[in-house]
Structure formats: structure tokens, C-alpha cells
Coordinates of C-alpha atoms and ligand atoms in Angstrom, one line a residue:
M253 CA 89.8 116.1 75.7
R254 CA 92.8 118.2 76.6
I255 CA 93.2 119.7 80.1
L256 CA 95.6 122.5 80.9
I257 CA 96.7 123.1 84.5
K258 CA 98.0 126.6 84.5
D259 CA 100.5 128.7 86.6
G260 CA 100.9 126.2 89.5
R261 CA 104.1 125.6 91.4
V262 CA 105.0 122.3 89.9
I263 CA 107.0 120.1 92.2
D264 CA 108.4 116.7 91.1
P265 CA 110.9 116.0 93.9
G266 CA 114.5 116.1 92.7
R267 CA 113.5 117.0 89.2
L268 CA 111.4 120.1 89.1
D269 CA 110.3 122.9 91.4
D270 CA 109.1 125.8 89.3
T271 CA 106.0 127.7 88.1
A272 CA 104.8 125.9 85.0
D273 CA 101.8 124.6 83.0
I274 CA 100.9 121.0 82.4
L275 CA 99.0 119.8 79.4
I276 CA 97.1 116.5 79.6
E277 CA 95.5 114.5 76.8
D278 CA 93.9 111.1 76.9
G279 CA 95.0 110.6 80.5
K280 CA 98.7 111.3 79.8
I281 CA 100.9 114.3 80.4
I282 CA 102.0 115.6 77.0
E283 CA 103.7 118.9 77.9
I284 CA 105.2 120.6 81.0
R285 CA 106.6 124.1 80.5
P286 CA 105.7 127.7 81.3
D287 CA 103.3 129.7 79.0
I288 CA 101.4 126.9 77.2
P289 CA 98.7 128.8 75.4
V290 CA 95.2 128.4 76.8
T291 CA 93.9 127.7 73.3
S292 CA 95.6 124.3 73.4
A293 CA 93.0 122.9 75.8
S294 CA 89.3 122.5 76.1
R295 CA 89.4 122.6 79.9
L296 CA 91.5 125.1 82.0
I297 CA 92.4 124.6 85.6
A298 CA 93.8 127.8 87.1
A299 CA 96.4 126.7 89.7
S300 CA 98.1 130.0 90.5
G301 CA 99.2 130.0 94.2
K302 CA 98.7 126.2 94.4
I303 CA 101.2 123.3 94.4
V304 CA 100.9 120.8 91.6
S305 CA 102.3 117.5 92.8
P306 CA 102.6 113.9 91.5
G307 CA 99.5 112.1 92.8
L308 CA 99.8 111.2 96.5
I309 CA 100.1 107.5 97.4
D310 CA 98.9 106.1 100.7
M311 CA 100.7 102.8 101.1
H312 CA 98.8 101.7 104.2
V313 CA 95.0 101.8 104.5
H314 CA 92.3 99.4 105.7
F315 CA 89.1 99.3 103.7
R316 CA 86.6 96.9 105.2
E317 CA 85.3 95.2 102.1
P318 CA 84.7 92.3 102.0
G319 CA 83.2 91.7 105.4
E320 CA 82.6 94.9 107.3
E321 CA 81.1 97.2 104.8
Y322 CA 79.4 99.2 107.5
K323 CA 82.8 100.6 108.4
E324 CA 84.1 101.3 104.9
T325 CA 83.5 100.0 101.5
I326 CA 86.0 100.0 98.7
E327 CA 83.9 102.7 97.1
S328 CA 83.7 105.0 100.2
G329 CA 87.4 104.4 100.9
C330 CA 88.3 105.4 97.3
R331 CA 86.2 108.6 97.7
A332 CA 87.8 109.4 101.0
A333 CA 91.2 108.9 99.5
A334 CA 90.4 111.2 96.5
H335 CA 89.2 113.9 98.9
G336 CA 92.4 113.6 100.9
G337 CA 94.5 114.1 97.7
F338 CA 95.4 110.5 97.2
T339 CA 95.5 109.1 93.7
A340 CA 96.4 105.6 94.9
V341 CA 96.1 103.5 98.1
C342 CA 97.3 100.1 99.2
T343 CA 94.7 98.1 101.1
M344 CA 95.7 95.8 103.8
P345 CA 94.5 92.2 103.8
N346 CA 92.8 92.0 107.2
T347 CA 89.3 91.9 105.6
Q348 CA 86.7 89.1 106.2
P349 CA 87.6 86.9 104.5
V350 CA 91.3 87.7 104.6
N351 CA 92.9 88.6 101.3
D352 CA 95.0 85.5 101.3
N353 CA 93.9 84.0 97.9
R354 CA 93.4 85.1 94.4
Q355 CA 89.6 85.3 94.6
V356 CA 89.7 88.1 97.2
T357 CA 92.5 90.0 95.4
E358 CA 90.5 89.8 92.2
Y359 CA 87.3 90.8 94.0
I360 CA 89.0 93.9 95.4
L361 CA 90.4 94.9 92.1
K362 CA 87.2 94.4 90.2
T363 CA 85.2 96.4 92.7
A364 CA 87.7 99.2 92.7
S365 CA 87.7 99.4 88.9
R366 CA 84.0 100.5 89.2
C367 CA 84.8 103.3 91.7
N368 CA 85.3 106.9 90.8
G369 CA 88.2 107.6 93.2
S370 CA 91.7 106.7 93.9
R371 CA 93.4 103.6 92.4
V372 CA 93.5 100.6 94.7
Y373 CA 96.5 98.3 95.0
P374 CA 95.7 95.2 97.2
V375 CA 98.3 94.0 99.7
A376 CA 97.8 90.3 100.2
A377 CA 98.5 88.2 103.3
I378 CA 101.9 86.7 104.2
S379 CA 100.2 83.7 105.9
P380 CA 96.7 82.1 105.4
G381 CA 94.1 83.8 107.7
L382 CA 96.9 86.1 109.1
K383 CA 97.6 83.2 111.5
G384 CA 101.4 83.1 111.0
E385 CA 101.3 79.3 110.5
G386 CA 102.2 78.8 106.8
L387 CA 102.8 80.8 103.7
C388 CA 100.2 81.9 101.1
E389 CA 100.7 81.3 97.4
Y390 CA 102.7 84.4 96.5
A391 CA 103.2 83.8 92.8
E392 CA 99.5 83.3 92.4
L393 CA 98.7 86.4 94.4
K394 CA 101.1 88.4 92.4
E395 CA 99.5 87.2 89.2
A396 CA 96.1 88.1 90.5
G397 CA 97.3 91.7 91.1
A398 CA 98.6 91.9 94.7
I399 CA 101.4 94.4 94.9
A400 CA 102.9 93.5 98.3
L401 CA 102.5 91.1 101.2
S402 CA 101.7 91.8 104.8
D403 CA 100.0 90.2 107.8
D404 CA 99.3 93.8 109.0
G405 CA 97.2 93.9 112.2
N406 CA 99.1 90.8 113.3
P407 CA 102.8 90.2 113.5
V408 CA 104.5 87.1 112.1
R409 CA 105.6 85.6 115.4
N410 CA 107.7 82.7 114.0
S411 CA 111.1 83.9 112.9
L412 CA 111.7 80.9 110.6
L413 CA 108.3 81.5 108.9
M414 CA 109.3 85.2 108.4
R415 CA 112.6 84.1 106.9
R416 CA 110.9 81.8 104.5
A417 CA 108.3 84.5 103.7
L418 CA 111.1 86.9 102.8
E419 CA 112.9 84.3 100.6
Y420 CA 109.6 83.4 98.8
A421 CA 108.6 87.1 98.4
G422 CA 112.1 88.0 97.2
G423 CA 111.9 85.2 94.7
V424 CA 108.6 86.4 93.1
G425 CA 109.5 90.1 93.5
L426 CA 106.7 91.2 95.9
P427 CA 107.7 93.7 98.6
L428 CA 107.1 92.6 102.2
I429 CA 105.6 94.9 104.8
S430 CA 106.1 94.1 108.5
H431 CA 103.7 94.8 111.3
S432 CA 106.4 94.7 113.9
E433 CA 105.1 93.7 117.3
E434 CA 106.3 91.3 120.0
T435 CA 102.9 90.2 121.3
D436 CA 104.3 88.7 124.6
L437 CA 105.1 92.3 125.5
S438 CA 102.2 94.1 123.9
A439 CA 99.3 92.9 126.0
G440 CA 98.3 96.4 127.1
A441 CA 95.8 98.9 125.6
M442 CA 98.0 102.1 125.4
N443 CA 101.6 103.3 125.7
E444 CA 103.3 102.3 128.9
G445 CA 104.0 105.5 130.9
E446 CA 102.6 108.1 133.2
T447 CA 99.3 108.6 131.5
A448 CA 98.6 104.8 131.5
T449 CA 99.5 104.6 135.2
R450 CA 97.2 107.6 136.0
L451 CA 94.3 106.1 134.0
G452 CA 94.8 102.6 135.2
I453 CA 95.2 101.2 131.7
P454 CA 97.7 98.4 131.1
G455 CA 100.7 99.7 129.1
I456 CA 102.6 98.6 126.0
P457 CA 106.3 99.3 126.2
N458 CA 108.3 100.7 123.3
A459 CA 110.3 97.4 123.3
A460 CA 107.2 95.6 122.1
E461 CA 107.8 97.3 118.8
S462 CA 111.6 97.8 118.6
I463 CA 112.4 94.1 119.4
A464 CA 110.3 93.1 116.4
V465 CA 111.9 95.8 114.2
M466 CA 115.3 94.6 115.2
R467 CA 114.4 91.0 114.2
E468 CA 113.1 92.1 110.8
I469 CA 116.4 94.0 110.3
A470 CA 118.3 90.9 111.2
L471 CA 116.2 88.8 108.8
C472 CA 116.6 91.4 106.1
E473 CA 120.4 91.2 106.5
L474 CA 120.3 87.4 106.5
T475 CA 118.2 87.0 103.4
G476 CA 119.2 90.2 101.5
V477 CA 115.5 90.7 100.7
P478 CA 114.1 94.2 101.4
V479 CA 111.7 94.7 104.3
H480 CA 109.4 97.6 104.8
I481 CA 108.5 98.5 108.4
A482 CA 104.9 99.7 108.9
H483 CA 103.7 102.4 111.3
V484 CA 107.0 103.2 113.2
S485 CA 106.1 104.8 116.5
T486 CA 109.1 104.6 118.8
A487 CA 112.5 106.3 119.2
Q488 CA 114.2 102.9 119.5
S489 CA 112.7 101.7 116.2
V490 CA 114.0 104.9 114.5
H491 CA 117.5 104.4 115.9
A492 CA 117.5 100.7 114.8
I493 CA 116.4 101.6 111.2
R494 CA 118.8 104.5 111.0
D495 CA 121.7 102.2 112.0
A496 CA 120.6 99.4 109.6
K497 CA 120.4 101.9 106.7
K498 CA 123.9 103.1 107.5
R499 CA 125.1 99.5 107.3
G500 CA 123.5 99.2 103.8
I501 CA 120.7 96.8 104.8
P502 CA 117.7 97.3 102.5
V503 CA 115.1 98.3 105.1
T504 CA 112.6 101.0 104.5
A505 CA 110.0 102.5 106.9
E506 CA 106.8 104.5 107.2
T507 CA 105.1 106.4 110.0
A508 CA 101.6 107.8 110.3
P509 CA 100.5 111.4 110.9
H510 CA 99.2 110.6 114.4
Y511 CA 102.6 109.5 115.5
F512 CA 104.3 112.7 114.5
T513 CA 101.4 114.9 115.7
L514 CA 100.1 113.4 119.0
T515 CA 101.4 111.8 122.1
D516 CA 99.8 109.4 124.6
K517 CA 98.4 112.5 126.4
A518 CA 95.6 112.4 123.7
V519 CA 94.2 109.3 125.5
D520 CA 93.3 111.4 128.5
E521 CA 89.7 110.9 129.6
Y522 CA 89.8 107.5 128.0
N523 CA 89.4 108.8 124.5
T524 CA 89.1 105.7 122.3
H525 CA 89.6 107.8 119.2
A526 CA 93.2 108.0 120.3
K527 CA 93.5 104.2 120.6
M528 CA 95.5 102.5 117.9
N529 CA 98.1 99.8 117.5
P530 CA 101.0 100.6 117.9
P531 CA 99.8 103.2 120.5
L532 CA 100.6 106.9 120.6
R533 CA 103.8 107.3 122.5
S534 CA 105.8 109.9 124.5
E535 CA 107.0 113.4 123.5
A536 CA 110.5 111.9 123.1
D537 CA 109.2 109.3 120.7
R538 CA 107.2 111.9 118.7
N539 CA 110.4 114.0 118.3
A540 CA 112.4 110.9 117.3
V541 CA 109.9 110.1 114.6
R542 CA 110.1 113.7 113.3
E543 CA 113.9 113.5 113.3
G544 CA 113.6 110.2 111.4
L545 CA 111.4 111.8 108.8
A546 CA 113.8 114.8 108.5
D547 CA 117.0 112.7 108.0
G548 CA 115.4 110.1 105.6
T549 CA 115.4 107.2 108.1
I550 CA 111.6 107.1 107.7
D551 CA 110.9 107.0 103.9
A552 CA 107.1 107.4 103.8
I553 CA 104.1 108.9 105.5
A554 CA 101.1 106.5 105.4
T555 CA 97.9 106.9 107.2
D556 CA 97.1 103.4 108.5
H557 CA 93.5 104.6 107.8
A558 CA 91.6 102.2 110.1
P559 CA 87.8 102.9 110.1
H560 CA 85.7 101.6 112.9
S561 CA 82.1 102.4 113.9
V562 CA 80.7 103.7 117.2
L563 CA 79.9 100.0 118.0
E564 CA 83.6 99.3 118.3
K565 CA 84.6 102.7 119.7
E566 CA 82.0 103.8 122.2
V567 CA 82.9 101.1 124.7
E568 CA 85.3 100.7 127.6
F569 CA 88.8 101.8 126.6
D570 CA 90.4 98.3 126.9
R571 CA 87.7 96.8 124.8
A572 CA 87.6 99.4 122.1
A573 CA 89.0 98.6 118.6
N574 CA 92.4 99.9 117.6
G575 CA 92.6 102.4 114.8
V576 CA 91.8 105.9 113.5
V577 CA 90.7 107.1 110.1
G578 CA 93.4 109.2 108.4
L579 CA 92.8 109.7 104.7
E580 CA 91.1 113.1 105.0
T581 CA 93.5 114.7 107.5
S582 CA 96.9 113.3 106.5
L583 CA 97.9 116.0 104.0
A584 CA 97.0 118.9 106.3
L585 CA 98.9 117.3 109.2
S586 CA 101.9 116.7 106.9
L587 CA 101.9 120.3 105.6
A588 CA 102.1 121.3 109.3
L589 CA 105.5 119.5 109.3
V590 CA 106.6 121.8 106.4
R591 CA 105.5 124.9 108.2
E592 CA 107.3 123.7 111.3
K593 CA 110.5 123.2 109.1
V594 CA 110.8 119.5 109.8
L595 CA 110.4 118.8 106.1
S596 CA 110.7 120.8 102.9
L597 CA 107.7 120.7 100.7
S598 CA 109.6 118.6 98.2
Q599 CA 110.6 116.1 101.0
M600 CA 106.9 115.9 102.1
I601 CA 105.9 115.1 98.5
E602 CA 108.7 112.6 98.4
K603 CA 107.4 110.8 101.4
M604 CA 103.8 110.9 100.3
S605 CA 104.3 109.9 96.6
V606 CA 107.8 109.2 95.2
N607 CA 109.1 107.0 98.0
P608 CA 106.0 104.8 98.4
A609 CA 106.0 104.3 94.7
R610 CA 109.7 103.3 94.7
I611 CA 109.2 100.9 97.6
L612 CA 106.3 99.2 95.9
G613 CA 107.5 99.5 92.3
L614 CA 104.7 101.8 91.1
E615 CA 104.8 104.5 88.5
T616 CA 105.1 108.1 89.9
G617 CA 106.3 111.6 89.0
L618 CA 105.3 114.2 86.5
K619 CA 106.7 112.9 83.2
I620 CA 105.9 113.5 79.6
G621 CA 104.1 110.4 78.4
G622 CA 103.4 109.4 82.0
S623 CA 99.9 108.9 83.4
A624 CA 98.3 112.1 84.6
D625 CA 98.0 111.2 88.3
I626 CA 98.1 114.6 89.8
T627 CA 97.2 116.3 93.2
I628 CA 96.7 120.1 93.3
I629 CA 97.2 121.4 96.9
D630 CA 96.2 124.8 98.3
P631 CA 98.7 125.2 101.2
E632 CA 96.8 128.3 102.5
H633 CA 93.3 126.7 102.6
N634 CA 91.9 127.0 106.2
W635 CA 89.4 124.4 107.3
T636 CA 88.0 122.7 110.4
V637 CA 87.9 118.9 110.8
K638 CA 84.3 117.8 111.0
A639 CA 84.1 114.0 110.9
E640 CA 80.4 114.1 110.0
E641 CA 81.5 115.6 106.7
F642 CA 84.0 112.9 105.9
Q643 CA 83.6 110.8 102.8
S644 CA 84.7 107.8 104.8
R645 CA 81.9 105.8 106.4
S646 CA 83.6 106.0 109.8
R647 CA 84.3 109.0 112.0
N648 CA 86.9 107.7 114.4
T649 CA 89.3 110.6 114.2
P650 CA 91.3 112.1 117.2
F651 CA 91.4 115.4 115.2
E652 CA 87.7 116.4 115.5
G653 CA 87.4 120.2 115.7
W654 CA 91.1 120.9 114.8
E655 CA 91.8 124.0 112.7
M656 CA 93.8 122.8 109.7
K657 CA 95.7 124.7 107.1
G658 CA 96.2 123.2 103.6
K659 CA 94.0 120.9 101.5
A660 CA 94.0 119.0 98.3
V661 CA 91.8 121.0 96.0
L662 CA 91.9 118.7 93.0
T663 CA 92.7 115.1 92.6
M664 CA 93.2 113.6 89.1
V665 CA 93.7 109.9 88.2
E666 CA 94.7 109.2 84.7
G667 CA 93.4 112.5 83.5
I668 CA 90.1 112.1 85.2
I669 CA 89.1 114.5 88.0
V670 CA 88.0 112.4 90.9
C671 CA 87.6 115.2 93.3
S672 CA 87.7 119.0 93.0
I673 CA 86.8 121.9 95.2
L674 CA 88.3 124.5 92.9
Ligands
DOR1176 O1 95.3 100.5 114.9 C1 95.3 99.5 114.1 N1 94.2 99.2 113.4 N2 96.4 98.8 114.0 C2 96.4 97.7 113.3 O2 97.5 97.0 113.2 C3 95.2 97.2 112.6 C4 94.3 98.3 112.3 C5 92.9 97.8 111.9 O3 92.7 97.0 111.1 O4 91.9 98.4 112.5
ZN1177 ZN1 97.5 98.8 109.5

């Protein structure tokens, strides 16, 4: 079957930003130009007034299968991703059991292959059980289909082990993603500051993150192996990464929409839907994260989609689980950065597609002969966040009731429409 996407604003960052048509056959893009005749296709998608982008990639999500399927299955997660405009997601290994061996990696890939949603790329663990006490079999995990390594959720406390992990990962060619946290300093439940003091909640200082970021930069410099820093939340981390990049150290970084949208004030009244790790920070940190996005210090926007049920969230603040769902609100919150002139549309697409693909070695872009992984975005679509309507099995969002502008109206994976509200 041939599909024609007509009259959209086609943006492929750095290569193309123009009104054009895209013709797709057998899952591949076969033509991109203006005025492709409608008779060339059996299915027409009218995209006038819409943005046609390379498929968005979320390089940091938590699906809860195997082990906690009541929070999110691979199937529900893939559907939530497709609804959010993502054609691919990278799933973190803190499942039960942990994805630290080839059986779990293969299980995730096999289950995902039966789902009608985004692609799934499993991230495997750095250390068995995420315990930080030894190294997994990276060569075997890569062969099984893992695309990166991370102990996300837990830091690798031992610097020698992290050095060895980098050397081994570099040797087999698997990118390494760091959850940067100095746990001796991070024993609180929210950001250290005025709100924490007022609420009587023990605080987590910025240094709990930035000390660990600085160590990863030092190890990256020592080994020459690239390190990707997950969920950057503080000004000091942004400064350290900016400085490292200036010195030519191969470090990359991501942040999440909640860090550039909210501050720790969202925790007021002990709102556990504003509890995550790292925590929401101050206004100054939020601004520094925005500056880091604008000047390229922060390469990627990833959601850290972390579904939890009411069982883990409707409890005392200090006992509540860390994490928020993000797949179905990320694009609208990122488009707000474009309206606020923090990013151009092309830069936003870069951070949600091209750069994650580059960091992870995945295919991306709108190229003749390339896979038709495409997201069509309506930047004017007004909608209200209603968690009960999420495709995700969990509803733990701090954005309930927010008025949003902009939505993915069609998501296509290898020429197959996995979600459409057109
Ligand atoms: O908020 C978080 N939730 N941070 C993490 O590092 C882990 C994640 C989870 O798995 O729920
Ligand atoms: Zn995470």
C-alpha cells in the first residue's frame, strides 16, 4: 500500500524545513517533494497546517513488565508512547526481575514485537540486580538486543566499578547512561529549600546530583568513553556538563519536561504526584535547565515516564514512590518551550528525535529509502490533561487539569499508523 502525507510542514532538523509531501511504500519513504499527485497513493493523509517530523524517540521510560504489570505493561506503555507521538522508546532495566541478562532482554523484545505501538529498545543493567557490585555480561546483552546500559533508579556508587563499566561498554560499543546521585547526600524526599522546610520534609541538596555528574565527567575524561547523563535537574549539573563539552569530553545529557516546567513549589500540600528522583528544584535551576536546552548543553528531552499506582502514591509523602508518567504530556510541554522562544521547533525536534538517535546509534530522519517512522503534530490543538483518559495504566501526573496546546495527531512506525486522531 502507498500512503501520501500531503502539504505538511516537513521538518528534518538541519536538512529540511518546508512544505512538502511524503510518499510511503512498504514501510519506507520513497519520495519527498512538493506536489506529489494524489493518484500515486491509495491512502491520503492531509497534513496542511501540521508539522511532519521524524518519529519522536523517548530515550528514558520505565515500563513495569516483567514484574509490576498493574502499573504498566509493555503493551500499555507502547500505546501510551504512540499516543504521545513517540515511535520509539528505551525501557530502563529496573523491572522485576531486573533486565540484567539475555532472557529478560529477549522477553521484552518478543513481547514488544506483538504490540501495536512504538518500537521498544531495552536498556540493560550495568550491574547484576542494579546492586553496583559487579558487571553484567555486556557482549551477551548486546547480542540479545540491548541498546544501552544503565542502573537507572540506582547510581553506581563505586567509582572503580563505573570505570570498568565504561571500559567494558566502550569495548563492546554500548552507550552508558548514568543515574547521577550521591546517595550519602540524597537521603531526603524532596528538594532542599524553603518549601521542604515549611512542609517539614527532609531535603535533597543540588550537590547530591552535581557531585555525581562531576564524577562521571571525570571518568568519561579518564576512559575516553562517552557517558550520557540522565534526568538533569540542577544548575550545577548544567554548568559542569557545559564546561566538559567545551573541553571536548564526550558527555551528553537529557532532562525531562517536569524539570523545565515545574519547581519544588508543585510539592505544596504534600502532592505526591510531584515527587520524583531527582526532585523538582528551584526556579533558578529550572531556568538553568532551560538555558542548557537552548545552548545545546542538554542534548535530549526524555520523559523518565515512571508509572506508579495509587497504592504507591496515595500514602504519606516520605513513603510515596518516586516518579511521574510523562509519555502523553511530553510533546505539549516541549511545544510550550517553542512558544516561549526557548527552543526553535527544529531544535525541539532535534532533542526529541535526532539527538537521542545519535546518542544511541539508532536510525532517524526523513530520508528516501529510510523507514517511515513519522510523527504528525498539530501545534494548535487545544486539550486538557485528564489522566483517566491516558493509555498508560497509571495516572500519576502532576499536570492533571492543565490546558495544553499541541498534540501528536498521527504516529507511524515503519509505515503502519499506530495512533491517529486525524
Ligand atoms: O522518579 C524516579 N522514578 N526516578 C528514578 O530514578 C526511578 C523511577 C522509577 O523507576 O519509578
Ligand atoms: Zn528513570
